[in-house]
PDB file of C-alpha atoms and ligand atoms in Angstrom:
ATOM      1  CA  UNK J 627       0.066   0.129  -0.016  1.00 43.00           C
ATOM      2  CA  UNK J 628       1.522   3.366  -1.019  1.00 44.00           C
ATOM      3  CA  UNK J 629       0.786   5.956   1.508  1.00 45.00           C
ATOM      4  CA  UNK J 630       1.873   9.517   1.743  1.00 46.00           C
ATOM      5  CA  UNK J 631       1.289  11.821   4.692  1.00 45.00           C
ATOM      6  CA  UNK J 632      -1.333   9.339   5.998  1.00 46.00           C
ATOM      7  CA  UNK J 633      -3.502   9.793   2.845  1.00 51.00           C
ATOM      8  CA  UNK J 634      -3.833   6.764   0.617  1.00 53.00           C
ATOM      9  CA  UNK J 635      -2.550   7.613  -2.872  1.00 52.00           C
ATOM     10  CA  UNK J 636      -5.378   6.774  -5.376  1.00 54.00           C
ATOM     11  CA  UNK J 637      -4.199   4.856  -8.425  1.00 51.00           C
ATOM     12  CA  UNK J 638      -4.415   6.979 -11.501  1.00 58.00           C
ATOM     13  CA  UNK J 639      -7.011   5.406 -13.640  1.00 80.00           C
ATOM     14  CA  UNK J 640      -6.852   5.859 -17.359  1.00 89.00           C
ATOM     15  CA  UNK J 641      -9.917   7.578 -18.865  1.00 94.00           C
ATOM     16  CA  UNK J 642     -12.690   4.960 -19.393  1.00 96.00           C
ATOM     17  CA  UNK J 643     -14.481   3.884 -22.516  1.00 97.00           C
ATOM     18  CA  UNK J 644     -18.155   3.405 -21.733  1.00 98.00           C
ATOM     19  CA  UNK J 645     -20.251   0.806 -23.412  1.00 98.00           C
ATOM     20  CA  UNK J 646     -23.937   1.602 -22.920  1.00 97.00           C
ATOM     21  CA  UNK J 647     -26.995  -0.531 -24.038  1.00 95.00           C
ATOM     22  CA  UNK J 648     -29.917  -2.426 -22.721  1.00 93.00           C
ATOM     23  CA  UNK J 649     -28.958  -6.018 -23.078  1.00 95.00           C
ATOM     24  CA  UNK J 650     -26.023  -7.529 -21.067  1.00 96.00           C
ATOM     25  CA  UNK J 651     -25.135 -10.068 -23.827  1.00 96.00           C
ATOM     26  CA  UNK J 652     -25.051  -7.351 -26.494  1.00 96.00           C
ATOM     27  CA  UNK J 653     -22.823  -5.023 -24.248  1.00 97.00           C
ATOM     28  CA  UNK J 654     -20.382  -7.918 -23.730  1.00 97.00           C
ATOM     29  CA  UNK J 655     -20.386  -8.693 -27.367  1.00 98.00           C
ATOM     30  CA  UNK J 656     -19.616  -5.183 -28.174  1.00 98.00           C
ATOM     31  CA  UNK J 657     -16.870  -5.099 -25.605  1.00 98.00           C
ATOM     32  CA  UNK J 658     -15.134  -8.207 -27.136  1.00 98.00           C
ATOM     33  CA  UNK J 659     -15.170  -6.683 -30.547  1.00 98.00           C
ATOM     34  CA  UNK J 660     -13.921  -3.180 -29.418  1.00 98.00           C
ATOM     35  CA  UNK J 661     -10.984  -4.812 -27.488  1.00 98.00           C
ATOM     36  CA  UNK J 662     -10.021  -6.624 -30.617  1.00 98.00           C
ATOM     37  CA  UNK J 663     -10.323  -3.679 -32.948  1.00 98.00           C
ATOM     38  CA  UNK J 664      -8.599  -1.367 -30.481  1.00 97.00           C
ATOM     39  CA  UNK J 665      -6.331  -3.090 -27.999  1.00 96.00           C
ATOM     40  CA  UNK J 666      -5.803   0.119 -26.227  1.00 95.00           C
ATOM     41  CA  UNK J 667      -9.349  -0.152 -24.968  1.00 96.00           C
ATOM     42  CA  UNK J 668      -8.451  -3.402 -22.872  1.00 95.00           C
ATOM     43  CA  UNK J 669      -8.847  -2.870 -19.258  1.00 93.00           C
ATOM     44  CA  UNK J 670     -10.660   0.467 -19.445  1.00 95.00           C
ATOM     45  CA  UNK J 671     -14.229  -0.440 -20.748  1.00 97.00           C
ATOM     46  CA  UNK J 672     -16.998  -0.180 -18.443  1.00 96.00           C
ATOM     47  CA  UNK J 673     -20.585  -1.053 -19.139  1.00 97.00           C
ATOM     48  CA  UNK J 674     -23.822   0.952 -18.395  1.00 96.00           C
ATOM     49  CA  UNK J 675     -27.228  -0.739 -18.506  1.00 94.00           C
ATOM     50  CA  UNK J 676     -29.572   1.623 -20.058  1.00 89.00           C
ATOM     51  CA  UNK J 677     -32.812   1.118 -21.915  1.00 89.00           C
ATOM     52  CA  UNK J 678     -31.560   2.827 -24.868  1.00 86.00           C
ATOM     53  CA  UNK J 679     -34.588   4.084 -27.053  1.00 92.00           C
ATOM     54  CA  UNK J 680     -32.839   6.442 -29.539  1.00 97.00           C
ATOM     55  CA  UNK J 681     -33.391   5.347 -33.038  1.00 96.00           C
ATOM     56  CA  UNK J 682     -37.134   6.137 -33.041  1.00 95.00           C
ATOM     57  CA  UNK J 683     -36.626   9.633 -31.348  1.00 96.00           C
ATOM     58  CA  UNK J 684     -36.074  12.900 -33.159  1.00 96.00           C
ATOM     59  CA  UNK J 685     -35.642  16.488 -32.228  1.00 96.00           C
ATOM     60  CA  UNK J 686     -36.027  17.628 -28.654  1.00 97.00           C
ATOM     61  CA  UNK J 687     -37.082  14.107 -27.470  1.00 97.00           C
ATOM     62  CA  UNK J 688     -33.931  12.765 -28.850  1.00 98.00           C
ATOM     63  CA  UNK J 689     -31.732  15.378 -27.482  1.00 98.00           C
ATOM     64  CA  UNK J 690     -33.409  14.806 -23.956  1.00 97.00           C
ATOM     65  CA  UNK J 691     -32.794  11.004 -24.147  1.00 97.00           C
ATOM     66  CA  UNK J 692     -29.204  11.496 -25.177  1.00 97.00           C
ATOM     67  CA  UNK J 693     -28.680  14.047 -22.284  1.00 97.00           C
ATOM     68  CA  UNK J 694     -30.024  11.426 -19.869  1.00 96.00           C
ATOM     69  CA  UNK J 695     -27.632   8.842 -21.086  1.00 97.00           C
ATOM     70  CA  UNK J 696     -24.781  11.504 -20.837  1.00 97.00           C
ATOM     71  CA  UNK J 697     -25.733  12.107 -17.211  1.00 97.00           C
ATOM     72  CA  UNK J 698     -25.382   8.415 -16.457  1.00 97.00           C
ATOM     73  CA  UNK J 699     -21.969   8.347 -18.262  1.00 97.00           C
ATOM     74  CA  UNK J 700     -20.690  11.335 -16.338  1.00 97.00           C
ATOM     75  CA  UNK J 701     -21.839   9.931 -13.027  1.00 97.00           C
ATOM     76  CA  UNK J 702     -20.047   6.673 -13.635  1.00 96.00           C
ATOM     77  CA  UNK J 703     -16.770   8.563 -14.413  1.00 96.00           C
ATOM     78  CA  UNK J 704     -17.209  10.413 -11.125  1.00 95.00           C
ATOM     79  CA  UNK J 705     -17.735   7.211  -9.179  1.00 94.00           C
ATOM     80  CA  UNK J 706     -14.777   5.617 -10.808  1.00 93.00           C
ATOM     81  CA  UNK J 707     -12.742   8.757 -10.091  1.00 94.00           C
ATOM     82  CA  UNK J 708     -11.651   9.289 -13.686  1.00 94.00           C
ATOM     83  CA  UNK J 709     -12.766  10.795 -16.938  1.00 95.00           C
ATOM     84  CA  UNK J 710     -14.388   9.598 -20.031  1.00 96.00           C
ATOM     85  CA  UNK J 711     -12.425   8.878 -23.226  1.00 96.00           C
ATOM     86  CA  UNK J 712     -15.305   7.847 -25.358  1.00 97.00           C
ATOM     87  CA  UNK J 713     -18.655   6.107 -25.380  1.00 98.00           C
ATOM     88  CA  UNK J 714     -20.127   3.527 -27.489  1.00 98.00           C
ATOM     89  CA  UNK J 715     -23.852   3.079 -27.506  1.00 98.00           C
ATOM     90  CA  UNK J 716     -25.534  -0.093 -28.832  1.00 97.00           C
ATOM     91  CA  UNK J 717     -29.027  -0.501 -30.024  1.00 96.00           C
ATOM     92  CA  UNK J 718     -30.726  -3.040 -32.197  1.00 95.00           C
ATOM     93  CA  UNK J 719     -32.562  -1.372 -35.203  1.00 95.00           C
ATOM     94  CA  UNK J 720     -34.983  -4.385 -35.409  1.00 93.00           C
ATOM     95  CA  UNK J 721     -35.335  -3.685 -39.045  1.00 94.00           C
ATOM     96  CA  UNK J 722     -33.324  -4.647 -42.035  1.00 96.00           C
ATOM     97  CA  UNK J 723     -30.729  -2.442 -43.685  1.00 96.00           C
ATOM     98  CA  UNK J 724     -32.199   0.206 -46.067  1.00 96.00           C
ATOM     99  CA  UNK J 725     -31.688   3.752 -47.336  1.00 97.00           C
ATOM    100  CA  UNK J 726     -32.986   5.025 -44.030  1.00 96.00           C
ATOM    101  CA  UNK J 727     -30.403   3.192 -41.776  1.00 97.00           C
ATOM    102  CA  UNK J 728     -27.479   5.550 -42.305  1.00 97.00           C
ATOM    103  CA  UNK J 729     -29.660   8.534 -41.924  1.00 97.00           C
ATOM    104  CA  UNK J 730     -31.154   7.255 -38.621  1.00 97.00           C
ATOM    105  CA  UNK J 731     -27.738   6.300 -37.367  1.00 98.00           C
ATOM    106  CA  UNK J 732     -26.156   9.661 -38.090  1.00 98.00           C
ATOM    107  CA  UNK J 733     -28.970  11.575 -36.650  1.00 98.00           C
ATOM    108  CA  UNK J 734     -28.644   9.670 -33.265  1.00 98.00           C
ATOM    109  CA  UNK J 735     -24.836   9.837 -33.362  1.00 98.00           C
ATOM    110  CA  UNK J 736     -25.046  13.650 -33.855  1.00 98.00           C
ATOM    111  CA  UNK J 737     -27.367  13.911 -30.787  1.00 98.00           C
ATOM    112  CA  UNK J 738     -24.893  11.664 -28.804  1.00 98.00           C
ATOM    113  CA  UNK J 739     -22.061  13.882 -29.688  1.00 98.00           C
ATOM    114  CA  UNK J 740     -23.824  17.084 -28.787  1.00 98.00           C
ATOM    115  CA  UNK J 741     -24.501  15.494 -25.250  1.00 98.00           C
ATOM    116  CA  UNK J 742     -21.144  13.687 -24.757  1.00 97.00           C
ATOM    117  CA  UNK J 743     -18.445  15.407 -26.885  1.00 95.00           C
ATOM    118  CA  UNK J 744     -17.316  12.173 -28.581  1.00 96.00           C
ATOM    119  CA  UNK J 745     -19.592   9.151 -28.876  1.00 98.00           C
ATOM    120  CA  UNK J 746     -20.301   6.283 -31.333  1.00 98.00           C
ATOM    121  CA  UNK J 747     -23.674   4.804 -32.078  1.00 98.00           C
ATOM    122  CA  UNK J 748     -23.633   1.037 -32.754  1.00 98.00           C
ATOM    123  CA  UNK J 749     -26.978   0.547 -34.526  1.00 97.00           C
ATOM    124  CA  UNK J 750     -27.118  -3.104 -35.484  1.00 96.00           C
ATOM    125  CA  UNK J 751     -29.133  -4.199 -38.523  1.00 96.00           C
ATOM    126  CA  UNK J 752     -31.274  -5.922 -37.874  1.00 94.00           C
ATOM    127  CA  UNK J 753     -29.827  -7.122 -34.586  1.00 95.00           C
ATOM    128  CA  UNK J 754     -26.558  -8.267 -33.347  1.00 95.00           C
ATOM    129  CA  UNK J 755     -27.138 -11.901 -34.443  1.00 97.00           C
ATOM    130  CA  UNK J 756     -26.714 -10.781 -37.970  1.00 98.00           C
ATOM    131  CA  UNK J 757     -23.045 -10.253 -37.225  1.00 98.00           C
ATOM    132  CA  UNK J 758     -22.708 -13.756 -35.999  1.00 98.00           C
ATOM    133  CA  UNK J 759     -23.737 -15.132 -39.332  1.00 98.00           C
ATOM    134  CA  UNK J 760     -20.677 -13.500 -40.934  1.00 98.00           C
ATOM    135  CA  UNK J 761     -18.499 -16.091 -39.066  1.00 98.00           C
ATOM    136  CA  UNK J 762     -19.681 -19.625 -40.178  1.00 98.00           C
ATOM    137  CA  UNK J 763     -16.368 -21.302 -39.073  1.00 98.00           C
ATOM    138  CA  UNK J 764     -16.511 -19.739 -35.568  1.00 98.00           C
ATOM    139  CA  UNK J 765     -20.118 -20.842 -35.090  1.00 98.00           C
ATOM    140  CA  UNK J 766     -19.026 -24.415 -35.994  1.00 98.00           C
ATOM    141  CA  UNK J 767     -16.152 -24.149 -33.728  1.00 98.00           C
ATOM    142  CA  UNK J 768     -18.360 -23.271 -30.762  1.00 98.00           C
ATOM    143  CA  UNK J 769     -20.613 -26.195 -31.449  1.00 97.00           C
ATOM    144  CA  UNK J 770     -19.760 -29.090 -33.933  1.00 97.00           C
ATOM    145  CA  UNK J 771     -23.450 -29.552 -34.671  1.00 96.00           C
ATOM    146  CA  UNK J 772     -23.919 -25.898 -35.866  1.00 98.00           C
ATOM    147  CA  UNK J 773     -23.489 -25.336 -39.674  1.00 98.00           C
ATOM    148  CA  UNK J 774     -24.391 -22.110 -41.627  1.00 98.00           C
ATOM    149  CA  UNK J 775     -26.225 -23.126 -44.751  1.00 98.00           C
ATOM    150  CA  UNK J 776     -24.814 -22.010 -48.110  1.00 97.00           C
ATOM    151  CA  UNK J 777     -27.697 -19.604 -48.819  1.00 97.00           C
ATOM    152  CA  UNK J 778     -26.551 -17.428 -45.801  1.00 97.00           C
ATOM    153  CA  UNK J 779     -22.970 -17.459 -46.663  1.00 97.00           C
ATOM    154  CA  UNK J 780     -21.326 -14.472 -48.425  1.00 97.00           C
ATOM    155  CA  UNK J 781     -24.626 -12.524 -48.038  1.00 96.00           C
ATOM    156  CA  UNK J 782     -25.359  -9.056 -46.819  1.00 98.00           C
ATOM    157  CA  UNK J 783     -26.647 -10.276 -43.388  1.00 98.00           C
ATOM    158  CA  UNK J 784     -28.044  -6.857 -42.553  1.00 97.00           C
ATOM    159  CA  UNK J 785     -30.919  -7.752 -45.113  1.00 97.00           C
ATOM    160  CA  UNK J 786     -32.094 -10.769 -43.079  1.00 97.00           C
ATOM    161  CA  UNK J 787     -35.304 -10.016 -41.406  1.00 95.00           C
ATOM    162  CA  UNK J 788     -34.824 -12.392 -38.469  1.00 96.00           C
ATOM    163  CA  UNK J 789     -31.142 -13.487 -38.011  1.00 97.00           C
ATOM    164  CA  UNK J 790     -31.964 -14.855 -34.501  1.00 97.00           C
ATOM    165  CA  UNK J 791     -34.573 -17.190 -36.082  1.00 97.00           C
ATOM    166  CA  UNK J 792     -31.927 -18.201 -38.676  1.00 98.00           C
ATOM    167  CA  UNK J 793     -29.451 -19.077 -35.878  1.00 98.00           C
ATOM    168  CA  UNK J 794     -32.087 -20.983 -33.836  1.00 98.00           C
ATOM    169  CA  UNK J 795     -33.723 -22.992 -36.578  1.00 97.00           C
ATOM    170  CA  UNK J 796     -31.426 -23.213 -39.485  1.00 98.00           C
ATOM    171  CA  UNK J 797     -27.871 -23.129 -38.016  1.00 98.00           C
ATOM    172  CA  UNK J 798     -28.430 -24.750 -34.758  1.00 97.00           C
ATOM    173  CA  UNK J 799     -30.543 -27.810 -33.751  1.00 91.00           C
ATOM    174  CA  UNK J 800     -32.074 -29.736 -30.828  1.00 91.00           C
ATOM    175  CA  UNK J 801     -28.672 -31.064 -29.785  1.00 94.00           C
ATOM    176  CA  UNK J 802     -27.643 -27.335 -28.865  1.00 96.00           C
ATOM    177  CA  UNK J 803     -29.971 -24.555 -29.785  1.00 97.00           C
ATOM    178  CA  UNK J 804     -28.655 -21.111 -30.089  1.00 98.00           C
ATOM    179  CA  UNK J 805     -29.592 -18.714 -27.283  1.00 97.00           C
ATOM    180  CA  UNK J 806     -28.855 -14.975 -26.999  1.00 96.00           C
ATOM    181  CA  UNK J 807     -26.335 -15.739 -24.132  1.00 97.00           C
ATOM    182  CA  UNK J 808     -24.238 -17.591 -26.620  1.00 98.00           C
ATOM    183  CA  UNK J 809     -23.331 -14.506 -28.639  1.00 98.00           C
ATOM    184  CA  UNK J 810     -20.417 -13.394 -26.497  1.00 98.00           C
ATOM    185  CA  UNK J 811     -18.853 -16.834 -26.758  1.00 98.00           C
ATOM    186  CA  UNK J 812     -19.228 -17.023 -30.499  1.00 98.00           C
ATOM    187  CA  UNK J 813     -17.586 -13.410 -30.877  1.00 98.00           C
ATOM    188  CA  UNK J 814     -14.809 -14.676 -28.531  1.00 98.00           C
ATOM    189  CA  UNK J 815     -14.290 -17.502 -30.745  1.00 98.00           C
ATOM    190  CA  UNK J 816     -14.236 -15.168 -33.760  1.00 98.00           C
ATOM    191  CA  UNK J 817     -11.442 -13.245 -32.096  1.00 98.00           C
ATOM    192  CA  UNK J 818      -9.516 -16.362 -30.996  1.00 98.00           C
ATOM    193  CA  UNK J 819      -9.625 -17.620 -34.587  1.00 98.00           C
ATOM    194  CA  UNK J 820      -8.416 -14.308 -35.973  1.00 98.00           C
ATOM    195  CA  UNK J 821     -11.460 -13.766 -38.064  1.00 98.00           C
ATOM    196  CA  UNK J 822     -12.820 -10.475 -36.910  1.00 98.00           C
ATOM    197  CA  UNK J 823     -11.330  -8.443 -39.729  1.00 97.00           C
ATOM    198  CA  UNK J 824     -12.395 -11.131 -42.250  1.00 97.00           C
ATOM    199  CA  UNK J 825     -16.190 -11.534 -42.361  1.00 98.00           C
ATOM    200  CA  UNK J 826     -17.814 -13.941 -44.900  1.00 97.00           C
ATOM    201  CA  UNK J 827     -20.266 -11.600 -46.489  1.00 97.00           C
ATOM    202  CA  UNK J 828     -21.111  -8.045 -45.336  1.00 97.00           C
ATOM    203  CA  UNK J 829     -23.154  -6.071 -42.865  1.00 98.00           C
ATOM    204  CA  UNK J 830     -22.887  -2.236 -42.975  1.00 97.00           C
ATOM    205  CA  UNK J 831     -23.503  -2.099 -39.155  1.00 98.00           C
ATOM    206  CA  UNK J 832     -20.561  -4.326 -38.456  1.00 98.00           C
ATOM    207  CA  UNK J 833     -18.383  -2.428 -40.810  1.00 98.00           C
ATOM    208  CA  UNK J 834     -19.425   0.750 -39.242  1.00 98.00           C
ATOM    209  CA  UNK J 835     -18.376  -0.611 -35.675  1.00 98.00           C
ATOM    210  CA  UNK J 836     -14.949  -1.459 -37.135  1.00 98.00           C
ATOM    211  CA  UNK J 837     -14.515   2.008 -38.551  1.00 98.00           C
ATOM    212  CA  UNK J 838     -15.727   3.602 -35.564  1.00 98.00           C
ATOM    213  CA  UNK J 839     -13.341   1.573 -33.315  1.00 98.00           C
ATOM    214  CA  UNK J 840     -10.453   2.499 -35.447  1.00 97.00           C
ATOM    215  CA  UNK J 841     -11.209   6.113 -35.468  1.00 97.00           C
ATOM    216  CA  UNK J 842     -11.716   6.135 -31.726  1.00 97.00           C
ATOM    217  CA  UNK J 843      -8.547   4.333 -31.225  1.00 96.00           C
ATOM    218  CA  UNK J 844      -6.507   6.867 -33.233  1.00 95.00           C
ATOM    219  CA  UNK J 845      -8.323  10.100 -32.481  1.00 95.00           C
ATOM    220  CA  UNK J 846     -10.222   9.763 -29.202  1.00 95.00           C
ATOM    221  CA  UNK J 847      -8.423   7.310 -26.919  1.00 91.00           C
ATOM    222  CA  UNK J 848      -4.845   8.360 -27.724  1.00 77.00           C
ATOM    223  CA  UNK J 849      -5.639  12.131 -27.532  1.00 62.00           C
ATOM    224  CA  UNK J 850      -7.144  11.798 -24.049  1.00 56.00           C
ATOM    225  CA  UNK J 851      -4.823   9.270 -22.498  1.00 52.00           C
ATOM    226  CA  UNK J 852      -1.264  10.521 -23.035  1.00 48.00           C
TER     227      UNK J 852
HETATM  228 ZN1   ZN T 361     -14.405   7.521 -29.830  1.00 62.54          ZN
END
């Protein structure tokens, strides 16, 4: 224990990266990918459970929701006796990728930036399960009974209306059926197999997360941590 003048010296914590979202599995999934895309985030990501309802909000309503989230983020930094390097907010669009998706994503990201300074909005199309279908080999590595049918390989998985059902009914079977709690393990396998940068097929929301993590790493984390 280091003590100086009877007062315990607090460890200097690096600025935190906050991952906010409603679902614990989704937050953990995001964290696994962020730490892979930006190793400098390892050991500094904290999670905030928040019933994020941003993609359907506009105008003053959206600004108010972003500000509520920002207050929680600032309170967490105060509690941890540190500052905030950046924030990633996850939400499922629950609709397929279309022309409206980038417009919605940008509208919310601007509102988050206004409230937080720097922030990234990880709006998954249609939901985070669509990202898992980009990695057939990792799915089979997690369970030998899982197999992604050819018709889902090399696709734009953001166009699938119900990727969770595809995973439950067409990829997995009765011997081990996919559950939402499996998502972090599958993405952990993706990372372990070195596949995170080599998706089979595409998904704009996954590509967006990669770009955001890289930009955050070079512009936000490094700038606030040195
Ligand atoms: Zn950032």
